Amino acid sequence: WLIATPDPMVSIGKKCTPYKVEMVIRGYLSGHAAREYKAGKRMLCGVPMPEGMIENDAFPTPIITPATKADEGHDEDISREAIIEQGIVSEKEYKKLEEYTQLLFQRGSELAQAKGLILVDTKYEFGKTSEGEIVLIDEIHTPDSSRYFYAEGYQERQKRGEVQKQLSKEFVRQWLIKNNFQGLEGQ
């Protein structure tokens, strides 16, 4: 949507109607996916996760695990099929969102690698202009929307079963979980 930034405090862009899904893509079994896996689930958002993985292992190929874009409260996992069946996004447009998601993740991974990082997972938000063009409408590849591991020592830490050094907001989530808060009703 961004057309120009004539000043660091000014953005000029096209008005878009946001899609009510976040396109989450995961290259590694980390964060939410790892918690689901540890709970015995082998399917996330309708996408199978291979047996025998340990936390922070790479998936054979990145998986797209979308979430609803909630107006209030928490976003929730949803499958590709449910998104299409419920008419949240048409099948044709969803295929385009998947394509853009995979291309952005591939490019983001290349840029991260050049900086000694691994792009673990991220989310992309898209909207539609009045002309019908699908465009990216939110920041990408920031610590707020993405998780990174330091590439140096990743393999060694993984072999030893150690926690990966990362850049993300996961430490905040872990503290909240440890203190019995996951944003669930009554907490």
mmCIF file of N, CA and C in Angstrom, residues 53-176:
data_model
loop_
_atom_site.group_PDB
_atom_site.id
_atom_site.type_symbol
_atom_site.label_atom_id
_atom_site.label_comp_id
_atom_site.label_asym_id
_atom_site.label_seq_id
_atom_site.Cartn_x
_atom_site.Cartn_y
_atom_site.Cartn_z
ATOM 1 N N MET A 53 10.266 -34.778 15.043
ATOM 2 C CA MET A 53 10.945 -33.481 15.102
ATOM 3 C C MET A 53 11.200 -33.095 16.551
ATOM 4 N N ILE A 54 12.227 -32.273 16.739
ATOM 5 C CA ILE A 54 12.442 -31.667 18.046
ATOM 6 C C ILE A 54 12.343 -30.160 17.866
ATOM 7 N N GLU A 55 12.057 -29.484 18.960
ATOM 8 C CA GLU A 55 11.873 -28.042 18.898
ATOM 9 C C GLU A 55 13.038 -27.372 18.167
ATOM 10 N N ASN A 56 12.689 -26.465 17.278
ATOM 11 C CA ASN A 56 13.623 -25.656 16.478
ATOM 12 C C ASN A 56 14.246 -26.388 15.304
ATOM 13 N N ASP A 57 13.786 -27.614 15.013
ATOM 14 C CA ASP A 57 14.191 -28.283 13.775
ATOM 15 C C ASP A 57 13.550 -27.564 12.596
ATOM 16 N N ALA A 58 14.210 -27.626 11.456
ATOM 17 C CA ALA A 58 13.656 -27.066 10.229
ATOM 18 C C ALA A 58 12.608 -28.023 9.662
ATOM 19 N N PHE A 59 11.508 -27.461 9.158
ATOM 20 C CA PHE A 59 10.548 -28.269 8.409
ATOM 21 C C PHE A 59 11.183 -28.620 7.070
ATOM 22 N N PRO A 60 10.792 -29.757 6.465
ATOM 23 C CA PRO A 60 11.337 -30.089 5.145
ATOM 24 C C PRO A 60 11.115 -28.951 4.143
ATOM 25 N N THR A 61 9.955 -28.346 4.183
ATOM 26 C CA THR A 61 9.665 -27.117 3.427
ATOM 27 C C THR A 61 8.818 -26.243 4.341
ATOM 28 N N PRO A 62 8.924 -24.919 4.218
ATOM 29 C CA PRO A 62 8.118 -24.045 5.082
ATOM 30 C C PRO A 62 6.623 -24.353 4.952
ATOM 31 N N ILE A 63 5.914 -24.228 6.085
ATOM 32 C CA ILE A 63 4.479 -24.478 6.088
ATOM 33 C C ILE A 63 3.729 -23.177 6.363
ATOM 34 N N ILE A 64 2.583 -23.031 5.724
ATOM 35 C CA ILE A 64 1.740 -21.859 5.941
ATOM 36 C C ILE A 64 0.631 -22.254 6.901
ATOM 37 N N THR A 65 0.572 -21.556 8.040
ATOM 38 C CA THR A 65 -0.412 -21.841 9.083
ATOM 39 C C THR A 65 -1.166 -20.546 9.391
ATOM 40 N N PRO A 66 -2.181 -20.234 8.617
ATOM 41 C CA PRO A 66 -2.865 -18.943 8.776
ATOM 42 C C PRO A 66 -3.589 -18.804 10.102
ATOM 43 N N ALA A 67 -3.877 -17.569 10.431
ATOM 44 C CA ALA A 67 -4.655 -17.250 11.627
ATOM 45 C C ALA A 67 -5.716 -16.225 11.249
ATOM 46 N N THR A 68 -6.846 -16.290 11.947
ATOM 47 C CA THR A 68 -7.872 -15.275 11.724
ATOM 48 C C THR A 68 -7.340 -13.945 12.221
ATOM 49 N N LYS A 69 -7.756 -12.877 11.622
ATOM 50 C CA LYS A 69 -7.381 -11.530 12.050
ATOM 51 C C LYS A 69 -8.554 -11.015 12.874
ATOM 52 N N ALA A 70 -8.468 -11.177 14.183
ATOM 53 C CA ALA A 70 -9.576 -10.836 15.072
ATOM 54 C C ALA A 70 -9.699 -9.327 15.257
ATOM 55 N N ASP A 71 -10.948 -8.833 15.236
ATOM 56 C CA ASP A 71 -11.192 -7.425 15.533
ATOM 57 C C ASP A 71 -10.932 -7.151 17.014
ATOM 58 N N GLU A 72 -11.244 -8.156 17.852
ATOM 59 C CA GLU A 72 -10.980 -8.086 19.285
ATOM 60 C C GLU A 72 -10.414 -9.421 19.729
ATOM 61 N N GLY A 73 -9.687 -9.397 20.831
ATOM 62 C CA GLY A 73 -9.182 -10.651 21.368
ATOM 63 C C GLY A 73 -8.035 -11.202 20.548
ATOM 64 N N HIS A 74 -7.901 -12.527 20.601
ATOM 65 C CA HIS A 74 -6.754 -13.186 19.985
ATOM 66 C C HIS A 74 -7.072 -13.722 18.597
ATOM 67 N N ASP A 75 -6.061 -13.700 17.752
ATOM 68 C CA ASP A 75 -6.168 -14.362 16.463
ATOM 69 C C ASP A 75 -6.227 -15.862 16.740
ATOM 70 N N GLU A 76 -6.905 -16.597 15.869
ATOM 71 C CA GLU A 76 -7.029 -18.039 16.065
ATOM 72 C C GLU A 76 -6.560 -18.779 14.828
ATOM 73 N N ASP A 77 -5.972 -19.968 15.063
ATOM 74 C CA ASP A 77 -5.555 -20.824 13.960
ATOM 75 C C ASP A 77 -6.768 -21.153 13.096
ATOM 76 N N ILE A 78 -6.539 -21.251 11.805
ATOM 77 C CA ILE A 78 -7.592 -21.640 10.869
ATOM 78 C C ILE A 78 -6.929 -22.309 9.673
ATOM 79 N N SER A 79 -7.608 -23.252 9.084
ATOM 80 C CA SER A 79 -7.036 -23.947 7.924
ATOM 81 C C SER A 79 -7.361 -23.210 6.637
ATOM 82 N N ARG A 80 -6.578 -23.493 5.631
ATOM 83 C CA ARG A 80 -6.812 -22.969 4.280
ATOM 84 C C ARG A 80 -8.233 -23.309 3.836
ATOM 85 N N GLU A 81 -8.626 -24.566 4.069
ATOM 86 C CA GLU A 81 -9.947 -25.035 3.642
ATOM 87 C C GLU A 81 -11.059 -24.256 4.335
ATOM 88 N N ALA A 82 -10.907 -24.006 5.641
ATOM 89 C CA ALA A 82 -11.937 -23.267 6.384
ATOM 90 C C ALA A 82 -12.019 -21.821 5.908
ATOM 91 N N ILE A 83 -10.890 -21.226 5.598
ATOM 92 C CA ILE A 83 -10.884 -19.843 5.098
ATOM 93 C C ILE A 83 -11.709 -19.756 3.822
ATOM 94 N N ILE A 84 -11.498 -20.706 2.928
ATOM 95 C CA ILE A 84 -12.207 -20.712 1.645
ATOM 96 C C ILE A 84 -13.676 -21.082 1.838
ATOM 97 N N GLU A 85 -13.935 -22.140 2.628
ATOM 98 C CA GLU A 85 -15.326 -22.580 2.870
ATOM 99 C C GLU A 85 -16.165 -21.493 3.519
ATOM 100 N N GLN A 86 -15.572 -20.738 4.455
ATOM 101 C CA GLN A 86 -16.309 -19.695 5.167
ATOM 102 C C GLN A 86 -16.398 -18.398 4.365
ATOM 103 N N GLY A 87 -15.757 -18.376 3.201
ATOM 104 C CA GLY A 87 -15.817 -17.184 2.357
ATOM 105 C C GLY A 87 -15.015 -16.011 2.894
ATOM 106 N N ILE A 88 -14.053 -16.294 3.773
ATOM 107 C CA ILE A 88 -13.208 -15.221 4.308
ATOM 108 C C ILE A 88 -12.335 -14.663 3.184
ATOM 109 N N VAL A 89 -11.839 -15.570 2.348
ATOM 110 C CA VAL A 89 -11.055 -15.222 1.165
ATOM 111 C C VAL A 89 -11.451 -16.218 0.080
ATOM 112 N N SER A 90 -11.578 -15.730 -1.146
ATOM 113 C CA SER A 90 -11.900 -16.644 -2.247
ATOM 114 C C SER A 90 -10.712 -17.566 -2.513
ATOM 115 N N GLU A 91 -10.971 -18.711 -3.119
ATOM 116 C CA GLU A 91 -9.890 -19.656 -3.406
ATOM 117 C C GLU A 91 -8.835 -19.026 -4.318
ATOM 118 N N LYS A 92 -9.283 -18.300 -5.326
ATOM 119 C CA LYS A 92 -8.350 -17.656 -6.262
ATOM 120 C C LYS A 92 -7.448 -16.657 -5.529
ATOM 121 N N GLU A 93 -8.035 -15.836 -4.682
ATOM 122 C CA GLU A 93 -7.240 -14.854 -3.955
ATOM 123 C C GLU A 93 -6.346 -15.533 -2.910
ATOM 124 N N TYR A 94 -6.864 -16.596 -2.277
ATOM 125 C CA TYR A 94 -6.055 -17.284 -1.279
ATOM 126 C C TYR A 94 -4.807 -17.889 -1.916
ATOM 127 N N LYS A 95 -4.957 -18.454 -3.095
ATOM 128 C CA LYS A 95 -3.783 -19.003 -3.792
ATOM 129 C C LYS A 95 -2.742 -17.916 -4.030
ATOM 130 N N LYS A 96 -3.205 -16.710 -4.357
ATOM 131 C CA LYS A 96 -2.294 -15.586 -4.585
ATOM 132 C C LYS A 96 -1.623 -15.185 -3.259
ATOM 133 N N LEU A 97 -2.386 -15.189 -2.156
ATOM 134 C CA LEU A 97 -1.809 -14.876 -0.849
ATOM 135 C C LEU A 97 -0.730 -15.898 -0.479
ATOM 136 N N GLU A 98 -1.000 -17.173 -0.754
ATOM 137 C CA GLU A 98 0.004 -18.214 -0.494
ATOM 138 C C GLU A 98 1.264 -17.983 -1.331
ATOM 139 N N GLU A 99 1.054 -17.673 -2.601
ATOM 140 C CA GLU A 99 2.195 -17.437 -3.492
ATOM 141 C C GLU A 99 3.042 -16.271 -2.988
ATOM 142 N N TYR A 100 2.391 -15.154 -2.662
ATOM 143 C CA TYR A 100 3.121 -13.986 -2.154
ATOM 144 C C TYR A 100 3.835 -14.318 -0.839
ATOM 145 N N THR A 101 3.160 -15.080 0.021
ATOM 146 C CA THR A 101 3.739 -15.451 1.311
ATOM 147 C C THR A 101 5.019 -16.261 1.111
ATOM 148 N N GLN A 102 4.972 -17.240 0.226
ATOM 149 C CA GLN A 102 6.152 -18.066 -0.022
ATOM 150 C C GLN A 102 7.292 -17.246 -0.625
ATOM 151 N N LEU A 103 6.978 -16.365 -1.552
ATOM 152 C CA LEU A 103 8.014 -15.537 -2.179
ATOM 153 C C LEU A 103 8.635 -14.560 -1.187
ATOM 154 N N LEU A 104 7.798 -13.936 -0.368
ATOM 155 C CA LEU A 104 8.314 -13.002 0.637
ATOM 156 C C LEU A 104 9.192 -13.720 1.658
ATOM 157 N N PHE A 105 8.759 -14.914 2.075
ATOM 158 C CA PHE A 105 9.540 -15.682 3.048
ATOM 159 C C PHE A 105 10.882 -16.102 2.452
ATOM 160 N N GLN A 106 10.860 -16.521 1.209
ATOM 161 C CA GLN A 106 12.108 -16.913 0.546
ATOM 162 C C GLN A 106 13.071 -15.731 0.487
ATOM 163 N N ARG A 107 12.560 -14.558 0.094
ATOM 164 C CA ARG A 107 13.407 -13.374 0.001
ATOM 165 C C ARG A 107 13.871 -12.927 1.388
ATOM 166 N N GLY A 108 12.963 -12.963 2.352
ATOM 167 C CA GLY A 108 13.334 -12.603 3.720
ATOM 168 C C GLY A 108 14.402 -13.527 4.281
ATOM 169 N N SER A 109 14.307 -14.814 3.953
ATOM 170 C CA SER A 109 15.306 -15.790 4.398
ATOM 171 C C SER A 109 16.670 -15.490 3.792
ATOM 172 N N GLU A 110 16.684 -15.113 2.516
ATOM 173 C CA GLU A 110 17.940 -14.760 1.848
ATOM 174 C C GLU A 110 18.578 -13.531 2.497
ATOM 175 N N LEU A 111 17.765 -12.516 2.774
ATOM 176 C CA LEU A 111 18.284 -11.295 3.399
ATOM 177 C C LEU A 111 18.796 -11.577 4.807
ATOM 178 N N ALA A 112 18.067 -12.405 5.548
ATOM 179 C CA ALA A 112 18.491 -12.762 6.901
ATOM 180 C C ALA A 112 19.811 -13.522 6.867
ATOM 181 N N GLN A 113 19.904 -14.486 5.955
ATOM 182 C CA GLN A 113 21.130 -15.294 5.844
ATOM 183 C C GLN A 113 22.341 -14.404 5.582
ATOM 184 N N ALA A 114 22.174 -13.389 4.763
ATOM 185 C CA ALA A 114 23.279 -12.477 4.454
ATOM 186 C C ALA A 114 23.735 -11.710 5.694
ATOM 187 N N LYS A 115 22.877 -11.642 6.709
ATOM 188 C CA LYS A 115 23.204 -10.943 7.956
ATOM 189 C C LYS A 115 23.543 -11.907 9.092
ATOM 190 N N GLY A 116 23.691 -13.194 8.757
ATOM 191 C CA GLY A 116 24.037 -14.173 9.780
ATOM 192 C C GLY A 116 22.857 -14.617 10.624
ATOM 193 N N LEU A 117 21.658 -14.484 10.072
ATOM 194 C CA LEU A 117 20.447 -14.861 10.793
ATOM 195 C C LEU A 117 19.660 -15.911 10.022
ATOM 196 N N ILE A 118 18.759 -16.578 10.723
ATOM 197 C CA ILE A 118 17.822 -17.520 10.120
ATOM 198 C C ILE A 118 16.429 -16.963 10.360
ATOM 199 N N LEU A 119 15.669 -16.746 9.304
ATOM 200 C CA LEU A 119 14.272 -16.340 9.449
ATOM 201 C C LEU A 119 13.480 -17.606 9.777
ATOM 202 N N VAL A 120 13.033 -17.712 11.001
ATOM 203 C CA VAL A 120 12.393 -18.921 11.517
ATOM 204 C C VAL A 120 10.931 -18.971 11.106
ATOM 205 N N ASP A 121 10.206 -17.915 11.443
ATOM 206 C CA ASP A 121 8.797 -17.813 11.080
ATOM 207 C C ASP A 121 8.409 -16.343 11.059
ATOM 208 N N THR A 122 7.298 -16.070 10.412
ATOM 209 C CA THR A 122 6.860 -14.681 10.294
ATOM 210 C C THR A 122 5.402 -14.662 9.878
ATOM 211 N N LYS A 123 4.835 -13.472 9.850
ATOM 212 C CA LYS A 123 3.464 -13.323 9.367
ATOM 213 C C LYS A 123 3.412 -12.139 8.417
ATOM 214 N N TYR A 124 2.517 -12.273 7.450
ATOM 215 C CA TYR A 124 2.288 -11.204 6.492
ATOM 216 C C TYR A 124 0.812 -10.852 6.506
ATOM 217 N N GLU A 125 0.525 -9.574 6.376
ATOM 218 C CA GLU A 125 -0.855 -9.110 6.302
ATOM 219 C C GLU A 125 -1.051 -8.436 4.951
ATOM 220 N N PHE A 126 -2.145 -8.794 4.312
ATOM 221 C CA PHE A 126 -2.442 -8.278 2.983
ATOM 222 C C PHE A 126 -3.779 -7.559 2.971
ATOM 223 N N GLY A 127 -3.910 -6.689 1.995
ATOM 224 C CA GLY A 127 -5.165 -5.997 1.768
ATOM 225 C C GLY A 127 -5.433 -5.912 0.283
ATOM 226 N N LYS A 128 -6.601 -5.382 -0.039
ATOM 227 C CA LYS A 128 -7.011 -5.270 -1.432
ATOM 228 C C LYS A 128 -7.367 -3.817 -1.707
ATOM 229 N N THR A 129 -6.787 -3.270 -2.767
ATOM 230 C CA THR A 129 -7.090 -1.894 -3.151
ATOM 231 C C THR A 129 -8.460 -1.842 -3.821
ATOM 232 N N SER A 130 -8.967 -0.630 -4.018
ATOM 233 C CA SER A 130 -10.259 -0.476 -4.699
ATOM 234 C C SER A 130 -10.180 -0.953 -6.150
ATOM 235 N N GLU A 131 -8.966 -1.027 -6.688
ATOM 236 C CA GLU A 131 -8.766 -1.537 -8.052
ATOM 237 C C GLU A 131 -8.670 -3.057 -8.085
ATOM 238 N N GLY A 132 -8.700 -3.709 -6.904
ATOM 239 C CA GLY A 132 -8.646 -5.165 -6.849
ATOM 240 C C GLY A 132 -7.243 -5.736 -6.733
ATOM 241 N N GLU A 133 -6.257 -4.889 -6.529
ATOM 242 C CA GLU A 133 -4.872 -5.341 -6.407
ATOM 243 C C GLU A 133 -4.611 -5.831 -4.980
ATOM 244 N N ILE A 134 -3.973 -6.981 -4.850
ATOM 245 C CA ILE A 134 -3.585 -7.511 -3.539
ATOM 246 C C ILE A 134 -2.217 -6.934 -3.191
ATOM 247 N N VAL A 135 -2.145 -6.294 -2.013
ATOM 248 C CA VAL A 135 -0.897 -5.661 -1.605
ATOM 249 C C VAL A 135 -0.588 -5.979 -0.144
ATOM 250 N N LEU A 136 0.688 -5.909 0.192
ATOM 251 C CA LEU A 136 1.160 -6.058 1.562
ATOM 252 C C LEU A 136 0.771 -4.800 2.320
ATOM 253 N N ILE A 137 0.222 -4.926 3.544
ATOM 254 C CA ILE A 137 -0.260 -3.732 4.237
ATOM 255 C C ILE A 137 0.340 -3.534 5.623
ATOM 256 N N ASP A 138 1.320 -4.300 6.006
ATOM 257 C CA ASP A 138 1.878 -4.166 7.345
ATOM 258 C C ASP A 138 3.388 -4.351 7.260
ATOM 259 N N GLU A 139 4.049 -4.008 8.353
ATOM 260 C CA GLU A 139 5.496 -4.191 8.370
ATOM 261 C C GLU A 139 5.831 -5.667 8.202
ATOM 262 N N ILE A 140 7.009 -5.934 7.682
ATOM 263 C CA ILE A 140 7.446 -7.328 7.541
ATOM 264 C C ILE A 140 8.864 -7.480 8.070
ATOM 265 N N HIS A 141 9.159 -8.703 8.508
ATOM 266 C CA HIS A 141 10.495 -9.114 8.923
ATOM 267 C C HIS A 141 11.048 -8.276 10.076
ATOM 268 N N THR A 142 10.154 -7.779 10.934
ATOM 269 C CA THR A 142 10.589 -7.070 12.138
ATOM 270 C C THR A 142 10.516 -8.044 13.312
ATOM 271 N N PRO A 143 11.163 -7.723 14.446
ATOM 272 C CA PRO A 143 11.053 -8.607 15.607
ATOM 273 C C PRO A 143 9.614 -8.724 16.131
ATOM 274 N N ASP A 144 8.736 -7.813 15.750
ATOM 275 C CA ASP A 144 7.337 -7.899 16.166
ATOM 276 C C ASP A 144 6.561 -8.908 15.331
ATOM 277 N N SER A 145 6.975 -9.102 14.089
ATOM 278 C CA SER A 145 6.225 -9.995 13.201
ATOM 279 C C SER A 145 6.991 -11.272 12.868
ATOM 280 N N SER A 146 8.230 -11.363 13.307
ATOM 281 C CA SER A 146 9.096 -12.464 12.880
ATOM 282 C C SER A 146 9.939 -12.994 14.037
ATOM 283 N N ARG A 147 10.438 -14.189 13.847
ATOM 284 C CA ARG A 147 11.376 -14.794 14.789
ATOM 285 C C ARG A 147 12.640 -15.118 13.992
ATOM 286 N N TYR A 148 13.773 -14.775 14.567
ATOM 287 C CA TYR A 148 15.072 -15.068 13.956
ATOM 288 C C TYR A 148 15.932 -15.864 14.920
ATOM 289 N N PHE A 149 16.720 -16.783 14.388
ATOM 290 C CA PHE A 149 17.788 -17.433 15.137
ATOM 291 C C PHE A 149 19.106 -16.876 14.620
ATOM 292 N N TYR A 150 20.116 -16.898 15.479
ATOM 293 C CA TYR A 150 21.465 -16.598 15.018
ATOM 294 C C TYR A 150 21.958 -17.838 14.283
ATOM 295 N N ALA A 151 22.436 -17.664 13.068
ATOM 296 C CA ALA A 151 22.886 -18.808 12.263
ATOM 297 C C ALA A 151 24.141 -19.441 12.872
ATOM 298 N N GLU A 152 25.047 -18.605 13.350
ATOM 299 C CA GLU A 152 26.284 -19.133 13.935
ATOM 300 C C GLU A 152 25.961 -19.943 15.180
ATOM 301 N N GLY A 153 26.319 -21.197 15.165
ATOM 302 C CA GLY A 153 26.106 -22.074 16.307
ATOM 303 C C GLY A 153 24.743 -22.750 16.328
ATOM 304 N N TYR A 154 23.885 -22.459 15.344
ATOM 305 C CA TYR A 154 22.541 -23.063 15.332
ATOM 306 C C TYR A 154 22.635 -24.594 15.362
ATOM 307 N N GLN A 155 23.408 -25.170 14.438
ATOM 308 C CA GLN A 155 23.500 -26.632 14.340
ATOM 309 C C GLN A 155 24.034 -27.248 15.629
ATOM 310 N N GLU A 156 25.058 -26.623 16.189
ATOM 311 C CA GLU A 156 25.651 -27.155 17.419
ATOM 312 C C GLU A 156 24.654 -27.111 18.570
ATOM 313 N N ARG A 157 23.964 -25.969 18.730
ATOM 314 C CA ARG A 157 22.957 -25.865 19.794
ATOM 315 C C ARG A 157 21.846 -26.889 19.590
ATOM 316 N N GLN A 158 21.446 -27.083 18.343
ATOM 317 C CA GLN A 158 20.374 -28.031 18.054
ATOM 318 C C GLN A 158 20.809 -29.463 18.396
ATOM 319 N N LYS A 159 22.026 -29.822 18.031
ATOM 320 C CA LYS A 159 22.543 -31.165 18.329
ATOM 321 C C LYS A 159 22.627 -31.422 19.825
ATOM 322 N N ARG A 160 22.948 -30.364 20.598
ATOM 323 C CA ARG A 160 23.068 -30.507 22.051
ATOM 324 C C ARG A 160 21.722 -30.319 22.761
ATOM 325 N N GLY A 161 20.681 -30.015 22.018
ATOM 326 C CA GLY A 161 19.361 -29.813 22.629
ATOM 327 C C GLY A 161 19.261 -28.527 23.424
ATOM 328 N N GLU A 162 20.071 -27.549 23.060
ATOM 329 C CA GLU A 162 20.074 -26.265 23.767
ATOM 330 C C GLU A 162 19.060 -25.302 23.159
ATOM 331 N N VAL A 163 18.700 -24.329 23.946
ATOM 332 C CA VAL A 163 17.815 -23.264 23.472
ATOM 333 C C VAL A 163 18.554 -22.465 22.408
ATOM 334 N N GLN A 164 17.855 -22.105 21.356
ATOM 335 C CA GLN A 164 18.480 -21.311 20.298
ATOM 336 C C GLN A 164 18.560 -19.837 20.693
ATOM 337 N N LYS A 165 19.669 -19.203 20.310
ATOM 338 C CA LYS A 165 19.780 -17.754 20.476
ATOM 339 C C LYS A 165 18.887 -17.121 19.425
ATOM 340 N N GLN A 166 18.004 -16.223 19.863
ATOM 341 C CA GLN A 166 17.067 -15.675 18.898
ATOM 342 C C GLN A 166 16.781 -14.196 19.122
ATOM 343 N N LEU A 167 16.268 -13.598 18.076
ATOM 344 C CA LEU A 167 15.756 -12.235 18.107
ATOM 345 C C LEU A 167 14.257 -12.348 17.874
ATOM 346 N N SER A 168 13.463 -12.084 18.897
ATOM 347 C CA SER A 168 12.008 -12.130 18.768
ATOM 348 C C SER A 168 11.407 -11.660 20.078
ATOM 349 N N LYS A 169 10.096 -11.685 20.130
ATOM 350 C CA LYS A 169 9.419 -11.348 21.384
ATOM 351 C C LYS A 169 9.014 -12.607 22.145
ATOM 352 N N GLU A 170 9.592 -13.750 21.788
ATOM 353 C CA GLU A 170 9.259 -15.017 22.434
ATOM 354 C C GLU A 170 9.550 -14.995 23.935
ATOM 355 N N PHE A 171 10.574 -14.266 24.365
ATOM 356 C CA PHE A 171 10.894 -14.221 25.791
ATOM 357 C C PHE A 171 9.734 -13.631 26.586
ATOM 358 N N VAL A 172 8.995 -12.706 25.999
ATOM 359 C CA VAL A 172 7.824 -12.129 26.664
ATOM 360 C C VAL A 172 6.727 -13.193 26.768
ATOM 361 N N ARG A 173 6.470 -13.911 25.660
ATOM 362 C CA ARG A 173 5.466 -14.982 25.685
ATOM 363 C C ARG A 173 5.811 -16.035 26.734
ATOM 364 N N GLN A 174 7.091 -16.429 26.781
ATOM 365 C CA GLN A 174 7.517 -17.457 27.736
ATOM 366 C C GLN A 174 7.313 -16.989 29.178
ATOM 367 N N TRP A 175 7.606 -15.730 29.461
ATOM 368 C CA TRP A 175 7.401 -15.194 30.806
ATOM 369 C C TRP A 175 5.921 -15.212 31.156
ATOM 370 N N LEU A 176 5.066 -14.807 30.218
ATOM 371 C CA LEU A 176 3.622 -14.807 30.461
ATOM 372 C C LEU A 176 3.104 -16.225 30.706
#
